[in-house]
Each structure stands twice: as C-alpha cells, then as structure tokens.
Coordinates of C-alpha atoms in Angstrom, one line a residue:
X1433 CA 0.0 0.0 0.0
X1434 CA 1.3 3.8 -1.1
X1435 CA 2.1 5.9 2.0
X1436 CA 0.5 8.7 0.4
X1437 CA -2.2 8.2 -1.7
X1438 CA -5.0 5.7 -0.7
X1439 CA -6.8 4.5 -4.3
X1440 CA -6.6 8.6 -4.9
X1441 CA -7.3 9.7 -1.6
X1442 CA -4.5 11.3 0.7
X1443 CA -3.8 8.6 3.5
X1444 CA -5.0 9.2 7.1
X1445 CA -4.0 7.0 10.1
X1446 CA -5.8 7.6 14.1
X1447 CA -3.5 6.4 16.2
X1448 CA -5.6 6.0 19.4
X1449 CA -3.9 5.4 23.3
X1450 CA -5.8 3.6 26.1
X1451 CA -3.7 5.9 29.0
X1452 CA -5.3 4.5 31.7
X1453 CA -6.3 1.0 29.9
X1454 CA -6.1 -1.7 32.4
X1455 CA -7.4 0.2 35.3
X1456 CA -10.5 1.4 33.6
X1457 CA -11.1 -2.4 32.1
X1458 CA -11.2 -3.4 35.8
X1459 CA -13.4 -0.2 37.2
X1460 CA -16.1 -1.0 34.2
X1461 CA -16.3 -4.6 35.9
X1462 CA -16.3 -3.5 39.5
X1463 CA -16.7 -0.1 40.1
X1464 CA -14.8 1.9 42.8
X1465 CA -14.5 5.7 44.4
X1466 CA -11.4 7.2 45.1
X1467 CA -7.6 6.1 44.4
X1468 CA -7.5 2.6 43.0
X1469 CA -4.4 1.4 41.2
X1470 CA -3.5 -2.1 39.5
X1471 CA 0.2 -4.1 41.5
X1472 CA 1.9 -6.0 39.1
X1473 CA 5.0 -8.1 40.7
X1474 CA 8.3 -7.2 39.9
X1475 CA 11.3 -8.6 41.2
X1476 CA 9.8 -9.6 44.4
X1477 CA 8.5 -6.7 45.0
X1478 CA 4.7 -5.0 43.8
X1479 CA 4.7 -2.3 42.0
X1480 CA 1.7 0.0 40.8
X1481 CA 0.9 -0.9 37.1
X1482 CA -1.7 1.3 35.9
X1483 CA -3.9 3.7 38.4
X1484 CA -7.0 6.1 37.9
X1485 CA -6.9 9.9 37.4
X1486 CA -8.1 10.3 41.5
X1487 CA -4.5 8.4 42.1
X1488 CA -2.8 10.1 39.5
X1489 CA -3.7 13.2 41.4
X1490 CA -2.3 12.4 45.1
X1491 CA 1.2 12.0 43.3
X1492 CA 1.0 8.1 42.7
X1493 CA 2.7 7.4 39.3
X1494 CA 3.4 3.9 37.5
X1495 CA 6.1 1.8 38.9
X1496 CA 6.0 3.2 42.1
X1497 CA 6.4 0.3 45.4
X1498 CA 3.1 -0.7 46.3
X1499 CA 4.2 0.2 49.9
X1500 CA 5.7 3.8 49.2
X1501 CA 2.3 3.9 47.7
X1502 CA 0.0 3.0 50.7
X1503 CA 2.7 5.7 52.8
X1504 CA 1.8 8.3 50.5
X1505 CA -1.8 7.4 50.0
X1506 CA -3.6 5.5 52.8
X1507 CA -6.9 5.3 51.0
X1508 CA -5.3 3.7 47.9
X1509 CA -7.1 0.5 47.2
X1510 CA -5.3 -1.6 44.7
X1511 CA -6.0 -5.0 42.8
X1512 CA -3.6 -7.7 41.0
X1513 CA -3.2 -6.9 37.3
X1514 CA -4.7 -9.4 34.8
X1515 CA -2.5 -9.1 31.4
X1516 CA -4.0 -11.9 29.7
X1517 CA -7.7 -10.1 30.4
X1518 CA -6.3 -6.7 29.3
X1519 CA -5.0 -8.2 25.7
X1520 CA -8.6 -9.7 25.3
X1521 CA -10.2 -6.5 26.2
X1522 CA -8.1 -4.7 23.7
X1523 CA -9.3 -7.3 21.0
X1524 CA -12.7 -6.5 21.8
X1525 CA -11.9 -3.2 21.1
X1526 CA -10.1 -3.8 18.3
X1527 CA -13.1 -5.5 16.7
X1528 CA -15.3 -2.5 17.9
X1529 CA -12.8 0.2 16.1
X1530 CA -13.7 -1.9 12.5
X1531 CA -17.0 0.2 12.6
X1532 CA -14.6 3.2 11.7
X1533 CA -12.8 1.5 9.0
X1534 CA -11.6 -2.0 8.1
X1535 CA -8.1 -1.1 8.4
X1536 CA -7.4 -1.5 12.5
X1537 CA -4.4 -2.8 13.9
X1538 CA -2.8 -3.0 17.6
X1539 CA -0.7 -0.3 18.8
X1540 CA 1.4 -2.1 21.3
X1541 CA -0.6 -3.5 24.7
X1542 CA -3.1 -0.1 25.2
X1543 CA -3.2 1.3 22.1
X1544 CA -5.1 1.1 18.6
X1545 CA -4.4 2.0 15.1
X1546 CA -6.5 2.8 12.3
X1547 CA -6.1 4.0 8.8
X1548 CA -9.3 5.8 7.7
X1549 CA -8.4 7.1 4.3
X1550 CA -11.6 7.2 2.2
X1551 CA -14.0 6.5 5.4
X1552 CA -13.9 9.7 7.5
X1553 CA -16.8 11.4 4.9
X1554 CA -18.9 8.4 5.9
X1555 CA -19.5 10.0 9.8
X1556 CA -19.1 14.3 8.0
X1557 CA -15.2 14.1 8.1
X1558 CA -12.4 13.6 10.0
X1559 CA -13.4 15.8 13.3
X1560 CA -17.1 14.0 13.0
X1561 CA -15.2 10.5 12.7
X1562 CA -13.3 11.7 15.7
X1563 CA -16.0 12.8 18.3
X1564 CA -17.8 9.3 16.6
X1565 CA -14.6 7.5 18.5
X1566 CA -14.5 9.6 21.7
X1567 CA -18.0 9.6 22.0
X1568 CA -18.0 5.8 22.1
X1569 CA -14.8 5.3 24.3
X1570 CA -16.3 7.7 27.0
X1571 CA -19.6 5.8 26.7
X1572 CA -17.6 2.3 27.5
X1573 CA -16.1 4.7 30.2
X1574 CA -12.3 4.7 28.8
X1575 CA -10.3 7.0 29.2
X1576 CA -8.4 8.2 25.5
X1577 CA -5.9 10.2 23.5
X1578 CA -6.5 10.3 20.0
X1579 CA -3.7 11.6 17.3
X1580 CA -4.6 12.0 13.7
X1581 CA -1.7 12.5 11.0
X1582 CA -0.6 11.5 7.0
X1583 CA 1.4 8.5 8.9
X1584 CA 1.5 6.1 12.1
X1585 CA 4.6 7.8 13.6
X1586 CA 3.1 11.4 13.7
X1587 CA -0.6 9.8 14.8
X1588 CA 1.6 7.8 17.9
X1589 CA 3.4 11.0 18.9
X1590 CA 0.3 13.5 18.9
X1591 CA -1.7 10.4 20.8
X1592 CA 1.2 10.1 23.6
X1593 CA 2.2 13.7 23.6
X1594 CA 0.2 16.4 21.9
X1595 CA -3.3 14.9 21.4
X1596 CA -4.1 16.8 18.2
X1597 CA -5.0 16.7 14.6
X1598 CA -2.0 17.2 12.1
X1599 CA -3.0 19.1 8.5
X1600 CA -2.4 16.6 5.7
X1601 CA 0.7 16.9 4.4
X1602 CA 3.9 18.1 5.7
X1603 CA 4.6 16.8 9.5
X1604 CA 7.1 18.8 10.4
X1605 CA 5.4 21.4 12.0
X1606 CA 3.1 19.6 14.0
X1607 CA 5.8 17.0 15.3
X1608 CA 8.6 20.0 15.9
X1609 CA 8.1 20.7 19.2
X1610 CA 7.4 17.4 20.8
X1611 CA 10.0 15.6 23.0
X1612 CA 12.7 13.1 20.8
X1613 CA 10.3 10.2 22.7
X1614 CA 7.3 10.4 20.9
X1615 CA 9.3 9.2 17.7
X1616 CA 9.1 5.7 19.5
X1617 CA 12.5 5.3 20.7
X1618 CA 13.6 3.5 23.7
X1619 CA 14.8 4.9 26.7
X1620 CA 18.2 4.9 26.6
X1621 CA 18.6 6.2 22.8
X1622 CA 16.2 9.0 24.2
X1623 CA 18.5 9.8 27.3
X1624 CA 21.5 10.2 24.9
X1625 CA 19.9 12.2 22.7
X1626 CA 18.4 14.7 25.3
X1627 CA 22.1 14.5 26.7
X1628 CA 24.0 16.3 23.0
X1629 CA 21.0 18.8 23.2
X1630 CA 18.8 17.1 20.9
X1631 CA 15.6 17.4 22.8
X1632 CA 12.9 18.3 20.3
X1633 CA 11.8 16.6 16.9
X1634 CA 13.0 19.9 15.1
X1635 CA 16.3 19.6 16.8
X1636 CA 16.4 16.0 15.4
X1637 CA 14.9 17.3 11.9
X1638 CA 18.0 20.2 11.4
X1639 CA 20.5 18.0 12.4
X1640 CA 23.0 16.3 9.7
X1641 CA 22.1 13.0 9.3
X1642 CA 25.2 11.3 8.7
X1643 CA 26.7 11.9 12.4
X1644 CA 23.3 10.8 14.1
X1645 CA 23.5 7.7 12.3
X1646 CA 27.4 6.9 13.3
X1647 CA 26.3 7.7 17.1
X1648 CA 23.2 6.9 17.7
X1649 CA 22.3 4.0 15.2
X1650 CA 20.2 3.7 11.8
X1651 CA 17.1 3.3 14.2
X1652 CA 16.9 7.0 14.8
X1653 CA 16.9 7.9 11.4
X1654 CA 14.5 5.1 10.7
X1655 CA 11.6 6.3 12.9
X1656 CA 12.0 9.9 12.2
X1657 CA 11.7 9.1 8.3
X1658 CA 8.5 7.3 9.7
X1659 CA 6.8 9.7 11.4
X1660 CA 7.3 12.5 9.0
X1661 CA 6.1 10.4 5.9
X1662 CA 9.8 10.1 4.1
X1663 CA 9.5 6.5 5.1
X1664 CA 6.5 3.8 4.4
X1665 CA 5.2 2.1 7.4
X1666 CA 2.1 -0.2 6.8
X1667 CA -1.2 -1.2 9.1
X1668 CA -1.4 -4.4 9.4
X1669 CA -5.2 -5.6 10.3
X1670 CA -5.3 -8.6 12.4
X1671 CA -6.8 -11.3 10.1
X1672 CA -10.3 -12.4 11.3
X1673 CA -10.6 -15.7 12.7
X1674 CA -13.0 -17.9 11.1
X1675 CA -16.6 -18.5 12.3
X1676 CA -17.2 -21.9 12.8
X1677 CA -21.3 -21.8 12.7
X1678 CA -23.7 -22.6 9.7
X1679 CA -27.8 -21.9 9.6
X1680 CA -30.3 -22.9 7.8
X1681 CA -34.0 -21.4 7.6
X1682 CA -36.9 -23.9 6.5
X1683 CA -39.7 -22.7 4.5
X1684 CA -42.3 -25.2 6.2
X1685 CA -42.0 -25.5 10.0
X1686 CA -40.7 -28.9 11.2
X1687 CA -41.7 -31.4 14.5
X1688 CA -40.2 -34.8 14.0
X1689 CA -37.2 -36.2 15.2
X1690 CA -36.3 -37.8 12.0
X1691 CA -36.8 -34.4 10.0
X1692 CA -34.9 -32.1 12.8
X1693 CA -31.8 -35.2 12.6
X1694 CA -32.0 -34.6 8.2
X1695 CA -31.5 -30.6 8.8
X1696 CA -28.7 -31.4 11.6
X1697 CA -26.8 -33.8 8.6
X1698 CA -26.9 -31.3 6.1
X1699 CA -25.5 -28.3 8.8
X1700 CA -23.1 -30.8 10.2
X1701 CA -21.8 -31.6 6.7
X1702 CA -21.5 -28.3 5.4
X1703 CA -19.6 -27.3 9.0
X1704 CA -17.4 -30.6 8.8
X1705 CA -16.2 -29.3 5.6
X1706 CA -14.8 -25.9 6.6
X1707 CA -13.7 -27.0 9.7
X1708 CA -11.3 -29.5 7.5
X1709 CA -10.6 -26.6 4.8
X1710 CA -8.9 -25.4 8.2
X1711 CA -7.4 -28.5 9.8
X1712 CA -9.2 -27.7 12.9
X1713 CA -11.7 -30.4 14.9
X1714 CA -14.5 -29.2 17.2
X1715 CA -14.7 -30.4 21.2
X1716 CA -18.1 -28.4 21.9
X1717 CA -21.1 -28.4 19.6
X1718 CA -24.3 -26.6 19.8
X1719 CA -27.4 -26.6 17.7
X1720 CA -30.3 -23.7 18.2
X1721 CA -33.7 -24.8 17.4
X1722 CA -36.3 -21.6 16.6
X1723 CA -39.5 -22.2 17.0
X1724 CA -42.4 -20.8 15.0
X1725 CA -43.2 -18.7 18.6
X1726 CA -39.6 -16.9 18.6
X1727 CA -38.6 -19.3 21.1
X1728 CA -35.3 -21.4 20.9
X1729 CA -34.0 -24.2 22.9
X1730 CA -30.0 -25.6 22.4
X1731 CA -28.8 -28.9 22.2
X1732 CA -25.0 -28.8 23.5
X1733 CA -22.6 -31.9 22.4
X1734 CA -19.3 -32.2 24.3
X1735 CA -17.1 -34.5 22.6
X1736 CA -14.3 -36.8 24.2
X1737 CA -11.6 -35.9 21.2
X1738 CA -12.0 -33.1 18.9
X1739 CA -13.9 -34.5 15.7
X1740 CA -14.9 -33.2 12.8
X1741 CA -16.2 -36.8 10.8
X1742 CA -20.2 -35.9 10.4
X1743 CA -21.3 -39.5 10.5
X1744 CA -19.3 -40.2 13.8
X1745 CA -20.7 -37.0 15.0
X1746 CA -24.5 -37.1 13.9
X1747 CA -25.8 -40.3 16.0
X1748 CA -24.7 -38.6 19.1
X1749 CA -27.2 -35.3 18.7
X1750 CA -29.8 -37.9 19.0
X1751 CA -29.9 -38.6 22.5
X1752 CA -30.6 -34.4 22.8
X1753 CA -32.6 -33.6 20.1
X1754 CA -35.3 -35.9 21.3
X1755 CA -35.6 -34.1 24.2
X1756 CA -36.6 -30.9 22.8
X1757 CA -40.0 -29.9 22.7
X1758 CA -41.0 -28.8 18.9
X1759 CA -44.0 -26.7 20.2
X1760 CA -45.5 -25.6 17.0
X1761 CA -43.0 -26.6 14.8
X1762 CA -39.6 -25.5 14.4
X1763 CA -38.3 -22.8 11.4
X1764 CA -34.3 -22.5 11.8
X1765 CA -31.5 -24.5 12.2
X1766 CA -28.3 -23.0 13.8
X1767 CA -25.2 -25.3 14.4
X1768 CA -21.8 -23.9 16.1
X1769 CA -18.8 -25.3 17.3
X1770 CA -18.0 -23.1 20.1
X1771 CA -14.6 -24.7 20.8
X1772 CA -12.2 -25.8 18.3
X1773 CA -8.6 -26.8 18.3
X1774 CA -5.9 -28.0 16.1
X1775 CA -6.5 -31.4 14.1
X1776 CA -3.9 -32.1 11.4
X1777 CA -4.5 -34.1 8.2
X1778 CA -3.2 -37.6 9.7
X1779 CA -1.6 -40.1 6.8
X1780 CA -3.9 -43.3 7.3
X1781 CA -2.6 -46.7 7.5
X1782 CA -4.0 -50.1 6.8
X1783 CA -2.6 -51.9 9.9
X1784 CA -4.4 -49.0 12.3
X1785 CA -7.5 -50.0 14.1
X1786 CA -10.3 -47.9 15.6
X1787 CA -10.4 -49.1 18.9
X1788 CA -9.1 -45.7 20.1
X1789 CA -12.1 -43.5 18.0
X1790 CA -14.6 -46.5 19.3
X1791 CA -13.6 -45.6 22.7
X1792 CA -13.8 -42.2 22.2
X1793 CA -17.0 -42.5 20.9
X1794 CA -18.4 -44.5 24.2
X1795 CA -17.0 -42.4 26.0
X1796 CA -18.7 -39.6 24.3
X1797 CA -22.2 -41.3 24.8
X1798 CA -21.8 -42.4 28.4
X1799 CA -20.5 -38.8 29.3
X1800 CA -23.9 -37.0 27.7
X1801 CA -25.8 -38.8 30.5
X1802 CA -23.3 -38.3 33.1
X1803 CA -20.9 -36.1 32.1
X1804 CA -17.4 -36.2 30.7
X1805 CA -15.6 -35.2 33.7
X1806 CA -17.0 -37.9 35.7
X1807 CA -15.6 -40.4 33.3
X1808 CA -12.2 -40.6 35.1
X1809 CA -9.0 -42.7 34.4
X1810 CA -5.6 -43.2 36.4
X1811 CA -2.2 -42.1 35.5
X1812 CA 1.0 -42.5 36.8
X1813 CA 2.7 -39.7 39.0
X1814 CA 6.5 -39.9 40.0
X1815 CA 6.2 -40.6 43.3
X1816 CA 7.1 -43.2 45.4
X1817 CA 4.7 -43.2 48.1
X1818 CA 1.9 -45.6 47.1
X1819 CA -1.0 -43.0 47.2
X1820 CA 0.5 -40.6 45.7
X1821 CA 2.0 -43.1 42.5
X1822 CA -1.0 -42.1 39.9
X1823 CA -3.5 -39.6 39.7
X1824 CA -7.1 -39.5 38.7
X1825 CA -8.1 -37.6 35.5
X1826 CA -10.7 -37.2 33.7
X1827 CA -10.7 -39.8 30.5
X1828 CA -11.8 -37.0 27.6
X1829 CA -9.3 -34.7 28.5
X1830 CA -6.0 -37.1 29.1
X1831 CA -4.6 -40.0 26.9
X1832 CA -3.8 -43.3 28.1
X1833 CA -0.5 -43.8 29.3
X1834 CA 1.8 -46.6 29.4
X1835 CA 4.7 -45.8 31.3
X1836 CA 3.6 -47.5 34.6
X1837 CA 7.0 -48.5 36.0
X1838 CA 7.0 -50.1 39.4
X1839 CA 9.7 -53.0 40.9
X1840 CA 7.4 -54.5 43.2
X1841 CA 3.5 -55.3 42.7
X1842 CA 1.4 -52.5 44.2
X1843 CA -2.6 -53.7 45.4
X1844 CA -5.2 -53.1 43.1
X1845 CA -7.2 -51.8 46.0
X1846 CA -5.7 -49.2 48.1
X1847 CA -7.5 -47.5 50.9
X1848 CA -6.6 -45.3 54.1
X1849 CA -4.0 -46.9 56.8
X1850 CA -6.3 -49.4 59.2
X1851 CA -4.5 -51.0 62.3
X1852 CA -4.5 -54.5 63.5
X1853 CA -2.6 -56.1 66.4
X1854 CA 1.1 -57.4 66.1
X1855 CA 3.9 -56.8 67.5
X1856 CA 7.7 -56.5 66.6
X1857 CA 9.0 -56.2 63.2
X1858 CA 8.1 -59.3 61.6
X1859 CA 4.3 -60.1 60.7
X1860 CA 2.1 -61.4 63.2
X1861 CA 0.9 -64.8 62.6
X1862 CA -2.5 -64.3 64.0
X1863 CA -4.5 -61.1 63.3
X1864 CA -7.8 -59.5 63.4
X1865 CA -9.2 -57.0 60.8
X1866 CA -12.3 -56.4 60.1
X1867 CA -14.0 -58.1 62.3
X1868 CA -12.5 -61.7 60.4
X1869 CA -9.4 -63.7 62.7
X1870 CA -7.0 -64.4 59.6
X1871 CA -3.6 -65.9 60.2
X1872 CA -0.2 -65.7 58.2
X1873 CA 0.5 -68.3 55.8
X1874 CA 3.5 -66.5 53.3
X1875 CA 4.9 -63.3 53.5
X1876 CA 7.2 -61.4 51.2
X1877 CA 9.2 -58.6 52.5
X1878 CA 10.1 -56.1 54.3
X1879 CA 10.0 -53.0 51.3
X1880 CA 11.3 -50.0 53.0
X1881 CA 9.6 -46.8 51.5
X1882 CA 10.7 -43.7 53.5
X1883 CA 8.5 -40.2 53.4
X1884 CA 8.8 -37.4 51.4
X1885 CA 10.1 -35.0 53.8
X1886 CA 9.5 -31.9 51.2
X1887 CA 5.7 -32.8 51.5
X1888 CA 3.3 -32.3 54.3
X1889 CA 1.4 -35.0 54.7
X1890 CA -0.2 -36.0 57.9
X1891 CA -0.7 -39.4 56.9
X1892 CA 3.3 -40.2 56.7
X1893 CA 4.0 -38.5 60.2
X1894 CA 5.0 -42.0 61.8
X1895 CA 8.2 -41.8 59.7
X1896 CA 9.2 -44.8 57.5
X1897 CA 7.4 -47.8 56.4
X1898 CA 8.1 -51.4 56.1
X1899 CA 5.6 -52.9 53.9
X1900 CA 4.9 -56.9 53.7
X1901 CA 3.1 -59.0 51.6
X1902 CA 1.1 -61.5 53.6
X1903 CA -0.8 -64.3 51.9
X1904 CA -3.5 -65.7 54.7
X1905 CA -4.6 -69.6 54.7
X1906 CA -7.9 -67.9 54.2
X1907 CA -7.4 -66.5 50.5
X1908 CA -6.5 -63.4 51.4
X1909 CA -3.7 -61.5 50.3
X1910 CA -2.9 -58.3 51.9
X1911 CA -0.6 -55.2 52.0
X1912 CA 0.8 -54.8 55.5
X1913 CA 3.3 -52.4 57.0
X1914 CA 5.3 -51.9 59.9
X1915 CA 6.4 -48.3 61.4
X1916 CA 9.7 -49.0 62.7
X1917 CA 9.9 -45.3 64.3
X1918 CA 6.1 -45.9 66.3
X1919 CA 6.1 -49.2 66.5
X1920 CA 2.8 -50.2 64.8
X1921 CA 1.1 -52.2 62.3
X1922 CA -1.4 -51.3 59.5
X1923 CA -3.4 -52.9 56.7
X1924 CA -3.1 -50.4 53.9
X1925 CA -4.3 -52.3 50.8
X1926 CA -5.7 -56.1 49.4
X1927 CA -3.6 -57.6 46.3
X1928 CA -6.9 -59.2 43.8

C-alpha cells in the first residue's frame, strides 16, 4: 500500500492510546470511588501498574512500590493486574474500532491503530469520525488520546504527547516541538539524545544525518523518516478468525425427530467441511432450534476428542434432540462449534484399528448422561509413596499412558491406613481385621519406603514404612506395613 495516496485519496492513520487501559477495564467490571491502582509483581516486590486519574492526582505514578504507595496514599485500594484479560479487552476493542474502518491494527498492549483514508466522509469528516470514537470510548467509560496524522509515527506521537489533529501533508510542524520520545525510541537512545541537546523533533529534523546515524544508530533515522512520511510504514489488520457456525431457515416448519436429525446432517456436513478446509476439529457443539413462537431451545454436544467426521458425530445429537420440545413446529437450524482446536490431516494406514475413535466414541455417549468429567482414568505420577503413584483424570481430557514403571506389585485396592494387632518387626501370625481372625500363611518382604520430607502430609507423620506381603490360609492376600519409628502395624491395601 502507497504511503500517500490511498486508491486517490491522501492517506490518514488515528493512532488511538488507552492511558489509563487496564485500570478502567477493571473499574467498568467492578466499580470503585477514590484512588484505585492495578500491583503487578516485579522482582519480588509489587509495584503500581496502571492507576485512575483520582490516584494520578495524590502523586501516585506507575512503577512506584506498592508500599511507598500505601505511605503516601492510605486510601489507595489496589488489585492484582490481569494481562492476559487486558489483551482480550483490547481485542474487543479492536473488533469495535472496524465500525470506523476495516483497516485496525494494535498499537502495542493499550493502544489502537487505524487507517481511515476514504472513510472519514462516511461520519461528516475527520473531526465528525473523531467525536464518533471519543464519544463511544467515553460511553464504554475509557479513558483516550487520540492523534490524527498522514502517517502512524506522527498519529503515535500526537496520541502520547500532543493529542491533536495534524494538517495533511507536511509533519514537520506539527511534530517540531514534541519531545525526541514520541518518535518511539527506547529509553536509553532517548537519554542520549536529550544528553547532546537534541531534545525536540525539530532539533532531530536540522540536524545532519550522517553523524546521528554513526552515534546513535540507523534506528533514529528510521523512525523519524516514519513519522514524518519520508519513510513507508504499513497497518497491518489482524486477520479475522474464522466463524465456525452454519444456519439454515426452513420454508415449512418442522416437528419430527427424523426431519430435525435430516436438517442437523446437512448443517453438520457443510460445517465438517470448513472446519477441514482449516485442519481444525471441534470439542463443543451446539445446535439452536427456533420455533415458530420466537422461542429457541440448544442442544449442546461435548465431545471426548475433537472431531470433525459428520457420521461419527451425527448419532450422538440424538440422544438431545429428542428431548426438545417442537411446540409448534420449528423454522431454523443453527449449528456452532464453540470450541475448536488444532486437528492435522493424519496419513492413514491399513494396519491401524479404531479401537481408540470407538472408545472415544463411548465415552462420548456415556459422558452425555453423566458427564465427561465424571468419566475418570488413572495415571502415573512420580512418586514413590503408594497414594500418591498415579493420579485420577478425567478420561476426555488425558490419553492413556503406558509408562507404569514399578519394581514390586502394588494392590489393586488401596484404601486409608487401618491398624491391626502385632507386635515386633516381623508379621504377626494371627491377626484380626475387620471383624474376620486371619492368620499368616506366606509373606514377602520387608520394602522400606521412607516419606517425602519436602511434602506435608499427615498421613506419613509416623516416619518410614516397612511394607509386607502377607498371603492368609484364608485366601486373602494383603498389603501390611510396619512403622519401625512408632512401632505399629497397619493394613493399607488387598492384592486381587
């Protein structure tokens, strides 16, 4: 794209900054009176990240300890920063801007850009497509500085520090008398500059070129050529992620199951097929039934693996869809996957079975009566202490493993510590547990397993173990051990 010219039209670019972003995000969530500031954590100590314009005005600035803060300002009340919130805020808002012009791009973490060449007559010109934004921000209740200029460089540096409009053409004299940083340098290119006497963008501009680029770098020169249009420097939109949702209106209302199932193929075919155009499977599917009344009711289909195979996917809206209630007959269609991930085009081979999508597919029915996180499966941990050796997941959202590594045979059935008569360190050869007299017939042993001393755990407070395998002459076969520290025995699990 020209830097100048726009299909004929001389270019334009708002450059728009979100001063006080992340403090106003959280105030529009949970609104507060008087000094409130954002801590972010910063080498072990917190620090204020963003604060309002009421602690902006007790003398409270960015960066400032979190306790010189309080000293200063006893009425402060502060919150943790969320970042990851923030840069989804700010894509909300990026989306939002596209009613301004297609062209919107991210200006760092709390700013936007836009490039409104040949849309600013569309809202009575640039000042009406102005007052458009501010009115909008200040109706979100975000606070705003808003630069307009021929290029991105002299938008930034009006937004940061001259809010104001530039005339089209030369920058120059609306960029002169602003401060070296509002050309985007970093911090210590700007201290060296202001250091020579080469505070002001006119200063910079007058200056011969060949000597600032020998001491200060090409950058300098590169971001001044920016900002006053000698210099392209592009907009780049963020592209628009795909919509994953298909409809589909009926011209005669419809009440049976069978019809409502022929409408879901047809959606879930067409979906299937861009979802694989994008090498992406769906985990979460819903389908909106309208009725003839306005009324809708949703199906929702939570899937084990992320699938996008229509006739693996189709039997399993059956259960749901006969459930609904067609009232009068129903008039649209709507079918979304609402979360997606990554599924790669797979080579297939002819000595591959389909145990693994049958499973998947069980487990997908049985967890649409009961739900999929109550469909749990171990997993080994790397631990040594018998109760802590696997852990309990839930089956749609782990894969099997195969790495259960283990010297000696653990019990099948483990259960809390439960104490039984003996004495000394050997098994007793008569015993009493649970309400049955058993007596000793083999034993394998002693296993020492000591505790994990970097864990609290209650349970292991008796200090080391020493557990036994003890085969009964009744048919049992148990886990025993013995607590050499507090001398003690204890039944802790039963071998199958």
């Amino acid at each position: 794209m020209d830097l100048g010219m726009f299909d004929g039209i001389a270019r334009r670019v708002v450059s728009i900054w979100f001063h006080r972003f992340a403090s106003d995000r959280f105030l529009r969530q949970y609104p507060l009176s008087g000094p409130f500031a954002l801590t972010i954590k910063h080498s072990n100590t917190n620090r204020l990240y963003c604060l309002n314009a009421e602690a902006a005005r007790q003398g409270l600035h960015q960066g400032m300890a979190h306790s010189d803060a309080r000293a200063f300002c006893p009425d402060l009340q502060t919150a943790e920063a969320d970042i990851h919130r923030d840069q989804q805020f700010l894509l909300l808002l990026r989306r939002w801007a596209t009613r301004y012009c297609p062209w919107v791009g991210l200006e760092g973490r709390d700013g936007l850009v836009l490039d409104i060449s040949g849309s600013s007559h569309l809202f009575g010109g640039e000042t009406g497509i102005l007052n458009a934004i501010r009115s909008g921000l200040m109706r979100a209740g975000l606070s705003a500085q808003i630069g307009l200029a021929d290029t991105r460089g002299a938008a930034w540096a009006l937004a940061h520090y001259g809010e104001g409009q530039a005339a089209t053409g030369d920058m120059l004299p609306a960029l002169q008398h602003l401060p070296v940083a509002a050309l985007r340098l970093d911090e210590k290119t700007t201290t060296a500059l202001v250091r020579v006497g080469l505070r002001k963008i006119g200063d910079l501009a007058t200056t011969p070129r060949a000597p600032l680029a020998r001491r200060f770098g090409a950058n300098v020169l590169m971001r001044l050529d920016q900002a006053l249009g000698h210099q392209a420097e592009e907009i780049t939109p963020l592209a628009v992620p795909p919509h994953y949702g298909v409809r589909m209106t009926l011209p005669e209302p419809i009440g049976l199951l069978s019809d409502v199932m022929a409408g879901a193929e047809r959606l879930l075919t067409q979906l299937c097929a861009k979802l694989k155009t994008h090498e992406m499977g769906a985990r979460i599917f819903v389908i909106t039934l309208r009725r003839v009344d306005l009324d809708q009711q949703e199906v929702e289909l939570r899937l084990a693996r992320a699938l996008r195979d229509p006739q693996r996917i189709l039997p399993l809206f059956e259960k749901g869809l006969a459930e609904m209630d067609a009232g009068f007959g129903i008039d649209q269609l709507r079918l979304e996957a609402t979360q997606t991930e990554a599924l790669p085009t797979q080579q297939m081979s002819h000595v591959a079975g389909d145990s693994e999508d049958r499973l998947d597919d069980l487990i997908t029915r049985i967890g649409t009566r009961i739900g999929l996180e109550n469909i749990q499966r171990f997993l080994p941990a790397d631990s040594h202490i018998p109760e802590r050796s696997f852990i309990v997941s839930p089956a749609a959202y782990s894969d099997a493993a195969s790495g259960w590594m283990c010297k000696n045979p653990r019990p099948l059935c483990l259960f809390p510590p439960e104490p039984i008569a003996g004495r000394g360190p050997y098994p007793p050869n008569h015993f009493r547990w649970r309400r049955v007299s058993l007596t000793t017939g083999h034993t394998i042993g002693p296993e020492r397993i000591t505790p994990e001393w970097w864990l609290e755990d209650d349970n292991w407070r008796s200090g080391m173990r020493d557990y036994w395998r003890v085969e009964t002459t009744q048919g049992r076969r148990l886990w025993l051990f013995y607590t050499p520290q507090n001398p003690g025995w204890f039944i802790q699990g039963e071998f199958a």
